[in-house]
C-alpha angles and dihedrals in degrees: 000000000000086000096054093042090053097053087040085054089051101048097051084045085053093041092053096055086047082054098050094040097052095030090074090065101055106129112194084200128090143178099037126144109252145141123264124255135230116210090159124211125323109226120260135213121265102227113190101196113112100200083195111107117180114192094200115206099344087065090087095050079055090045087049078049097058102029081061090045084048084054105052090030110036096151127113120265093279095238097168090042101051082038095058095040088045096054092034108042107193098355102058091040088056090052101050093036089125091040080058098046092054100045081049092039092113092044094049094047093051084043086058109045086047093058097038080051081044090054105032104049097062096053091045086048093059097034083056095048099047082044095056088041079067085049100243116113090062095298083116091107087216124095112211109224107259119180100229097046090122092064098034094055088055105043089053083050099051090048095055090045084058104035087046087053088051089046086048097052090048083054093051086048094050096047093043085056099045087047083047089054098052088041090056090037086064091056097052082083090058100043092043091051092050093047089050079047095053094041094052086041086056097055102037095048094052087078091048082051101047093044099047087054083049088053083050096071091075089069090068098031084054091044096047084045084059092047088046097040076049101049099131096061087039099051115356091053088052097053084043089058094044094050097042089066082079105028111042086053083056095046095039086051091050087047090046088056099048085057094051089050089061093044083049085046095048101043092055088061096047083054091050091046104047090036091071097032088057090042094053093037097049084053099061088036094061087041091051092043082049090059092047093044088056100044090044090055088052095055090046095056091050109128087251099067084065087065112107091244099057119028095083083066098039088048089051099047086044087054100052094044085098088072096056091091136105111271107193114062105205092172098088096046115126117258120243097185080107089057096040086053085052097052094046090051082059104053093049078095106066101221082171090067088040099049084055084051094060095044086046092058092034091055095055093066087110100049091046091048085056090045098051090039099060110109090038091061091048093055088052099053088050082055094053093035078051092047088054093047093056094054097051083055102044075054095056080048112071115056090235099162089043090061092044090049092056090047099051093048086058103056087041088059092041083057089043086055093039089049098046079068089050102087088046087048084056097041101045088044083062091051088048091048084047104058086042096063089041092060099039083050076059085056091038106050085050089049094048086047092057097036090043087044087047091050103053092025085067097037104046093037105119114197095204096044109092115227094271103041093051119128136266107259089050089055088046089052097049080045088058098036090058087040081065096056101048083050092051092052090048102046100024091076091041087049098039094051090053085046089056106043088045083045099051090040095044115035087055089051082053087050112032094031121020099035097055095041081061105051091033091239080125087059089059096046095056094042082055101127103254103002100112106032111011089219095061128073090196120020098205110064085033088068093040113042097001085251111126090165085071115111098226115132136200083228094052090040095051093040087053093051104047081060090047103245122181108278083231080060100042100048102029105239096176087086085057106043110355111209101195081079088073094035084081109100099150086132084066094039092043090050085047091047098048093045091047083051086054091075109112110178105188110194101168076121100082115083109198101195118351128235083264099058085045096057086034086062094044098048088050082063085057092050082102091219079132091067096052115118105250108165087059084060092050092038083064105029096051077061125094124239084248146020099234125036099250092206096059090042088055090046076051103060095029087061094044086048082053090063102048125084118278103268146102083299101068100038089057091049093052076046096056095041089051085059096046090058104046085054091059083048107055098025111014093056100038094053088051093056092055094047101057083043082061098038084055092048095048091058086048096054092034086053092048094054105047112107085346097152089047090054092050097048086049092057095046084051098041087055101033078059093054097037084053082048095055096030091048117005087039088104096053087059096050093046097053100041085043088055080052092058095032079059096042090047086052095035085067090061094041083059085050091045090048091044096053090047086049093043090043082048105051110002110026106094092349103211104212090116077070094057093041084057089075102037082057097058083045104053090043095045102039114016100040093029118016097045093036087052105046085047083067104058087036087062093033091046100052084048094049085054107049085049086084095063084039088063106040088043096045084053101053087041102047079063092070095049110039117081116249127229077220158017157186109283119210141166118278087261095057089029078073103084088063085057 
């Protein structure tokens, strides 16, 4: 009781300090954003014992074992039986008794017939030996002639041969197994040791474990101090985000429209420009078509056009002069000088700058949310440095290694017990070897007589000797054979009662103890509610926390700890010191909180446009580009330069001179078509260039203008919005994203507290050393002992039994070797068989 006071000391010592290391992580918080943490590993215990036992060749003659007692006891592991006996002692015994009889039916029957063959075969034996001193039962030293001795001689000698190999192999069984049985018995030290090693590992790494997850806090501790040293990025880049959604379209539209002010700007001047440059150029163009038109009128009056060959061409080319003139008329188009002043006087105040302005301030939201967060972040990190703190001291203040050194003396105490047995282990093993040898000497010295009787009996038989003349080493071997057979009757009783009381013993510890450890059909019987205290409905948790109501089981025990589950886990400790008591830490969370609600980012600062980009924007709208008179540009500019394409009227009059006779005609008319193209050349083309510049321009400034007053009300709206957002709502904002990294910050603590939980529940004082306990047990009941000792009166049964032919057999054939006082006489004729 002292024993079991003293570890139950220790674990709640060890439990406590796994409360106040991982109480100080609980997060209250979920569902934040936030990295994931390493806390690595937690070391684990190094156990030694190797549970596997693997029995090697002798394994088959076990499995020939089981697979008998399957066959004289099939039936199930009898749970409600042993159950019933066990609650109720006598009375349920007498009760069952017939319930008992037939689950040991098989054992019964084989106890039976062994101690029928234990009584029986001493009072044949000396029935048979006062029988053959009167010389019946084959004592008459006379053989009668038969006439298939021969065969019969051989056939009994055949069979003891085989029935002495059989006799041999069950020997052999039965000494491998003894020999099996010292050999394992050398190896229970070992495993004992390792188990006491593993037990002792098991209690002194579990401070090593606990403090390294106390040491682990820092990990979160370290990474919440990087988010707070980076709280610009963490928070004030996330209210920056959340507010740019409104502000940066509104930006983006200002900057859009200082850009459109210096397209407006620049295609003014394009119109201006091209405007002149059309109307100049239009002007020499006309006076230069005039000049062609004339001398082209000249040639075409000249006498040989009258000629019949020619007049049809001359009176074409005269019909179509008109069309050599100038098509657009830029002269009457609207100035814009008045606009483009306007414009300029728009642009004397750069947006553009104070657009960037706006970006610049807007950008330094993160650097103004550290700066005014200074002293806040300060204060946060005292209350985790405080949190840490507490933990180192919660640690100084349970006598961990005091517990564990009670523990641990008391297991060292427990080996040093176990070991004191040890050397009488040892000694009475010898005796044991001992008496095993000595009975399987009994089997031996039967089976030398009848080797030793077969031998001689074969090698000095003499066909042609009569039964009273054969030889001396044939008499020797029937003498030995017969000397088996009194030794037989003399050592087969001593050696069948041992085979049935080790039978009995052991083939119902097989049954009724071995098999169902194995199986864990033992575990189910001693979780049955009841069985093992009558006031309990569960013993477990009776003997531990004086709780039978607690639903902790041999069977789950057992299962947890062959996978090596925490030994909080396995026993469920919870019911003894429940740790989730100290996993509460809403007094730190509620300090953090209230000092993370104590943020108060003020950005009444940032100034998105001025008063003066505002006016400049408004004053752009009263630029008056939206009054200009477009439709009289288009009008003039969806004209051509001219009204007729002077290349193709050139190619015109180049192909009608083709047609006319070689002369001075002809020449004038190629003349006139030259001048005509290099006219489309330097001026045409020219003047078509700057036409479609100031039909570009047109549609810019046609596009500008359209709804202008409506667009540039839209952008002072859209950032008079955001500027309200940041001046007024700005707070909203800041209060929700610094719940986010409030929750972030606490979320780091909430992975460490789940961690530990994880770490109490699967790693912490892993309790496989508990399940190797009983695989010990196991290994050393059954496996080394059980299965060692039920090999042996397997092989020293089946020799007992086969002693019975031997005898009847060594009898009827020692007749045929020993050499008789008398014998049948017959005539010479009859006398031939013996020839």
């Amino acid at each position: 009781m002292h024993r079991i006071t003293a570890m139950k000391m220790c674990l709640v010592i060890m439990l406590v300090l796994c409360g106040s290391t991982c109480g100080e992580g609980q997060a209250a918080l979920h569902g934040a954003p936030m990295g994931t943490l390493d806390f690595g590993y937690v070391p684990a215990g190094n156990y030694e014992t190797n549970t596997y036992y693997d029995p090697g060749a002798i394994g088959i003659l076990f499995q020939m074992v089981h697979a008998f007692l399957s066959v004289v006891q099939p039936n199930p592991f009898p749970h409600d039986l042993v159950i019933e006996v066990t609650q109720q002692k006598i009375v349920g015994l007498q009760r069952n008794y017939k319930k008992v009889i037939h689950y040991e039916l098989g054992f019964i029957i084989c106890t039976v017939l062994g101690i029928l063959f234990f009584l029986l075969v001493p009072v044949v034996g000396l029935c048979f030996c006062l029988c053959r001193c009167c010389d019946n039962c084959g004592g008459e030293m006379h053989q009668r002639h038969k006439k298939n001795a021969d065969c019969q001689r051989g056939c009994h000698a055949t069979l003891l041969f085989i029935t002495s190999l059989t006799i041999s192999v069950g020997l052999l069984f039965a000494y491998v197994a003894n020999q099996n049985l010292s050999t394992q018995a050398k190896g229970i030290t070992k495993l004992v040791n390792s188990n006491f090693k593993d037990l002792r590992t098991l209690v002194e790494s579990a401070p090593g474990q606990i403090e390294y997850m106390a040491n682990q806090y820092n990990t979160s501790k370290e990474r919440a101090i990087s988010d707070l040293d980076n709280i610009s990025s963490k928070l004030g880049s996330r209210i920056q985000e959340h507010l740019g959604k409104d502000v940066h379209p509104a930006l983006d539209a200002a900057l859009s429209m200082a850009g459109a002010i210096r397209e407006t700007k620049e295609a003014l001047e394009n119109v201006n420009i091209s405007v002149e440059v059309l109307q100049e150029g239009t002007s020499k163009l006309q006076g230069n078509l005039t000049d062609v038109r004339r001398n082209l009128s000249n040639t075409l009056s000249d006498p040989a056009c009258t000629a019949p060959t020619a007049r049809e061409a001359c009176d074409s080319i005269r019909r179509k002069l008109d069309q050599l003139s100038t098509d657009a008329n830029f002269t009457g188009l609207p100035d814009v000088s008045q606009e483009l002043a306007k414009v300029n006087d728009v642009l004397k105040t750069d947006l553009t700058t104070l657009v960037q302005k706006g970006y610049t301030a807007f950008n330094d939201t993160p650097e103004i949310v550290k700066n005014q967060t200074k002293n806040i972040v300060s204060d946060i990190k005292n209350a985790l440095n405080s949190v840490g703190s507490n933990i180192t001291e919660r640690t100084k203040m349970f006598p961990i290694q005091e517990g564990v050194s009670n523990i641990t003396r008391i297991i060292t105490q427990n080996q040093a017990s176990v070991q004191n047995y040890f050397p009488l282990i040892e000694q009475y093993d010898f005796y044991r070897w001992l008496f095993c040898i000595a009975l399987c000497c009994m089997v031996l010295i039967i089976l030398a007589f009848n080797y030793l009787g077969l031998l001689c009996g074969y090698c000095g038989y003499d066909k042609n000797a009569s039964p009273t003349t054969r030889g001396c080493i044939s008499n020797t071997g029937g003498n030995l054979l017969m000397a088996g057979v009194g030794f037989s009757f003399i050592f087969s009783w001593v050696l069948m009662i041992i085979v049935v009381l080790t039978f009995f013993i052991g083939g119902n510890i097989e049954k009724l103890g071995c098999e169902p450890l194995s199986d864990g059909s033992i575990f189910k019987m001693l979780d049955t509610p009841f069985i093992l205290n009558s006031q309990w409905r569960n013993y477990l948790p009776g003997i531990l926390y004086q709780n039978p109501e607690v639903n902790l089981t041999f069977e789950k025990v057992y299962r947890k700890c062959k996978a090596n589950t925490g030994i909080y886990t396995a026993l469920q400790l919870d019911n003894l010191y429940n740790i989730s008591s100290f996993l509460n830490i809403s007094m730190y969370t509620k300090n953090l909180t209230s000092k993370f609600d104590d943020i108060d980012v003020d950005l009444g600062s940032i100034v998105l446009l001025d008063h003066a980009g505002k006016q400049n924007l408004q004053n752009f709208t009263d630029s008056g580009i939206g009054s200009i008179n477009y439709a009289a540009f288009e009008k003039e500019v969806n004209k051509g330069v001219t009204k007729v394409d002077l290349l193709a009227f050139a190619n015109d009059i180049e192909a009608k001179a083709d047609t006319l006779p070689k002369g001075a005609l002809e020449n004038a008319l190629k003349g006139h078509a030259s001048s005509i193209r290099s006219i489309h050349s330097k001026q045409v083309v020219p003047l078509e260039q700057t036409m479609s510049t100031l039909n570009k321009s047109i549609q810019i400034l046609k596009t500008t203008s359209l709804g202008l007053s409506l667009k540039v009300q839209n952008v002072i709206t859209a950032v008079e919005t955001a500027q309200n957002l940041i001046t007024k709502n700005a707070s909203r904002v800041v209060i929700q994203e610094t719940k986010k990294y409030m929750e972030v910050i606490i979320g780091y603590f909430e992975q460490y507290l789940n961690w530990v939980k994880d770490s109490i529940s699967k790693e912490v004082a892993g309790c496989k050393p508990v399940a190797n306990v009983v695989d010990t047990v196991d290994i050393i009941a059954c496996s080394y002992i059980m299965d060692s000792m039920n090999a042996f009166w397997f092989g020293l049964g089946c020799c007992t039994i086969f002693l019975i032919p031997s005898i009847i057999l060594g009898v009827k054939l020692a007749k045929y070797y020993r050499r008789m006082d008398t014998e049948d006489v017959y005539d010479d004729a009859v006398n031939e068989q013996w020839q």
